[in-house]
Coordinates of C-alpha atoms and ligand atoms in Angstrom, one line a residue:
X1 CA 105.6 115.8 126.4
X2 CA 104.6 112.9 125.0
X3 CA 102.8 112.7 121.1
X4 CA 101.2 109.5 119.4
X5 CA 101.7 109.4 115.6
X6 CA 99.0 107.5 113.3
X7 CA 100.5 106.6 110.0
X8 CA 98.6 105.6 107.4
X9 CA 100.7 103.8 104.8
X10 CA 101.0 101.1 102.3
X11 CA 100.7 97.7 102.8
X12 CA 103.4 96.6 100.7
X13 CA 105.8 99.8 102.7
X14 CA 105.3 98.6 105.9
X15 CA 108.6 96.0 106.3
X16 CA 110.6 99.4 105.0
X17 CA 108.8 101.6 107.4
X18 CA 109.2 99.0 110.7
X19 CA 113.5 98.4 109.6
X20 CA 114.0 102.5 109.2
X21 CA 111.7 102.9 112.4
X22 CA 114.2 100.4 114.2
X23 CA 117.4 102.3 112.6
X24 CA 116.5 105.1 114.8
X25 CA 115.9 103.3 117.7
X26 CA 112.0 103.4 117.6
X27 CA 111.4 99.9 119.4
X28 CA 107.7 100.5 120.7
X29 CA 104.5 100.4 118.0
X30 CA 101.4 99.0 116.9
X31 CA 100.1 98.0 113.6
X32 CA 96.3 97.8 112.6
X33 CA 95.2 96.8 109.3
X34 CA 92.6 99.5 107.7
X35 CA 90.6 100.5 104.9
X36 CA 89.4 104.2 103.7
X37 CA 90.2 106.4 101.1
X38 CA 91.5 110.0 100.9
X39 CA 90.8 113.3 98.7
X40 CA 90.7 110.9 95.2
X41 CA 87.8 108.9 96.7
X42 CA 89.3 105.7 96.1
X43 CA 90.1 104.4 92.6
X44 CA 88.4 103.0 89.1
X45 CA 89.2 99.7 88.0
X46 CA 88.0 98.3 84.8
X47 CA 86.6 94.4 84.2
X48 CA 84.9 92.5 82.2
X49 CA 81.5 94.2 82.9
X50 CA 83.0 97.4 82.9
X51 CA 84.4 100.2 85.2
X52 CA 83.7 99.9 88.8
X53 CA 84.9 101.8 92.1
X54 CA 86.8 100.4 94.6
X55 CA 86.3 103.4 97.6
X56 CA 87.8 101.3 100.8
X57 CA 91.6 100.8 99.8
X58 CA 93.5 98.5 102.6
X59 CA 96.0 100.4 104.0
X60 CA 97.9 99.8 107.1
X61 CA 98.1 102.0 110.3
X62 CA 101.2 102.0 112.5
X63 CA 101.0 103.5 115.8
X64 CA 103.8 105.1 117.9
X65 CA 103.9 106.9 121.4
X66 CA 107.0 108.5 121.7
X67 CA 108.6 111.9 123.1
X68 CA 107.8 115.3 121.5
X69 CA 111.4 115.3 121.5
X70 CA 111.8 112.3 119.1
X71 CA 108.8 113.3 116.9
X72 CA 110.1 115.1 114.3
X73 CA 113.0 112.2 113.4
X74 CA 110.6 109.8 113.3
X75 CA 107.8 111.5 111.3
X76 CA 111.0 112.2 108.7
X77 CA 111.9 108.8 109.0
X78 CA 108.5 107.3 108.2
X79 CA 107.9 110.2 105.2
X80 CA 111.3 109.0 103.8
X81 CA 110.4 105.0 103.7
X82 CA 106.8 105.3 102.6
X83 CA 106.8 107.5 99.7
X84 CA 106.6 106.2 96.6
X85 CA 105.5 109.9 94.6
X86 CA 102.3 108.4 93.6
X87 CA 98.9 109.1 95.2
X88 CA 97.8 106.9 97.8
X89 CA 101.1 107.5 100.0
X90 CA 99.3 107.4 102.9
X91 CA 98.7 110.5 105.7
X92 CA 100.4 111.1 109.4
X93 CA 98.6 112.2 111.9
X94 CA 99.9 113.2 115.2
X95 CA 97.9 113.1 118.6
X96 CA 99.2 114.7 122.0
X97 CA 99.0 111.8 124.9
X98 CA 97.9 112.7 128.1
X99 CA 99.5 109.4 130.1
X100 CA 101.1 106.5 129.6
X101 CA 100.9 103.0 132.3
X102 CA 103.4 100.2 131.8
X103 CA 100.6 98.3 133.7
X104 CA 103.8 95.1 134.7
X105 CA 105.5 98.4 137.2
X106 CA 102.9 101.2 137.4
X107 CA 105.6 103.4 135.9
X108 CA 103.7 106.2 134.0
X109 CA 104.7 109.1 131.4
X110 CA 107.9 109.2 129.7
X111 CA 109.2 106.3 132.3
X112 CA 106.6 104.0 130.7
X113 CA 108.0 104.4 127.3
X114 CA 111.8 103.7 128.0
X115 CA 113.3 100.5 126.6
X116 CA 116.9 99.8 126.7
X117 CA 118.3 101.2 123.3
X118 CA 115.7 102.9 122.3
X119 CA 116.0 106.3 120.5
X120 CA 114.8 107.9 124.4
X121 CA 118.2 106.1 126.3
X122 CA 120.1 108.0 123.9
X123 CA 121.5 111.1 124.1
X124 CA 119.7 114.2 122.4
X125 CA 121.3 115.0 118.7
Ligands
ATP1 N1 90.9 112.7 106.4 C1 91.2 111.5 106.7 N2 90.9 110.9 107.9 C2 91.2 109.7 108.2 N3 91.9 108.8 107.4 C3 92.2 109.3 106.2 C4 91.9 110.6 105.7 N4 92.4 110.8 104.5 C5 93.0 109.6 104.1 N5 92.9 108.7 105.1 C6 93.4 107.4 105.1 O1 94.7 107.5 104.5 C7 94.8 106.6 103.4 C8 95.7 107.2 102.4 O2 95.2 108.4 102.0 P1 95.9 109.2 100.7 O3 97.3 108.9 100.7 O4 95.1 108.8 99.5 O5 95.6 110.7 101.1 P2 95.4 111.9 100.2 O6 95.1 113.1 101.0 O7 94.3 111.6 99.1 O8 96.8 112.1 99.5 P3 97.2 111.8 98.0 O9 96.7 113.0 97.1 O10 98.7 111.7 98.0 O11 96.5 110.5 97.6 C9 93.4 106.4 103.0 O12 93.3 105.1 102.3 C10 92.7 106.4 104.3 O13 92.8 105.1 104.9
MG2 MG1 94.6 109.9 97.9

């Protein structure tokens, strides 16, 4: 019924990820800034006294709730303005929720995550 996706992207991808998020009338997220690595370990830079490893690389994590229905778009959507080819793009990682409160009403499950225009008010496509 209703999923959570945890994107872990660029920094410098995140304005292109929120606008194409928006496009598709996405309108509720969270963003956390983060730091960790994947399968490379991190990356070797070289200074003056040599090479050193830098293993915590900031990243940043949006956060969505959304519809199973929706899930699918939206994981396209954020694959399509994150990638850049290059290692590092970042991972997605999808979570199934077991409720939602809009604390304001009480309002709870897929009610709790409708906004006017968002991709939910619409009709299926
Ligand atoms: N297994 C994991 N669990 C939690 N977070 C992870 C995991 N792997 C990677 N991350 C987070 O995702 C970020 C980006 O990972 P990254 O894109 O390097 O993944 P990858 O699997 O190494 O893919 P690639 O080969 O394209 O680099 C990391 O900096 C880290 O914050
Ligand atoms: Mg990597």
């Amino acid at each position: 019924m209703t999923k959570k996706i945890e994107a872990i992207i660029r920094e410098e991808k995140l304005n292109d990820v929120k606008d194409a998020l928006q496009a598709i009338g996405i309108v509720g997220m969270n963003v956390t800034e983060c730091r960790g690595h994947g399968r490379q370990g991190g990356i070797e830079l070289v200074g003056r006294s040599g090479a050193y490893k830098v293993d915590m690389l900031p990243r940043v994590q949006i956060n969505i709730v959304l519809s199973d229905h929706n899930l699918e778009q939206a994981i396209d959507t954020i694959c399509h303005a994150a990638q850049t080819g290059s290692v590092g793009d970042g991972l997605i990682f999808v979570y199934p929720v077991e409720d939602v409160v809009r604390i304001r009403t009480g309002e709870r499950g897929r009610a709790a995550l409708m906004y006017p225009g968002d991709i939910d008010t619409r009709p299926l496509g």
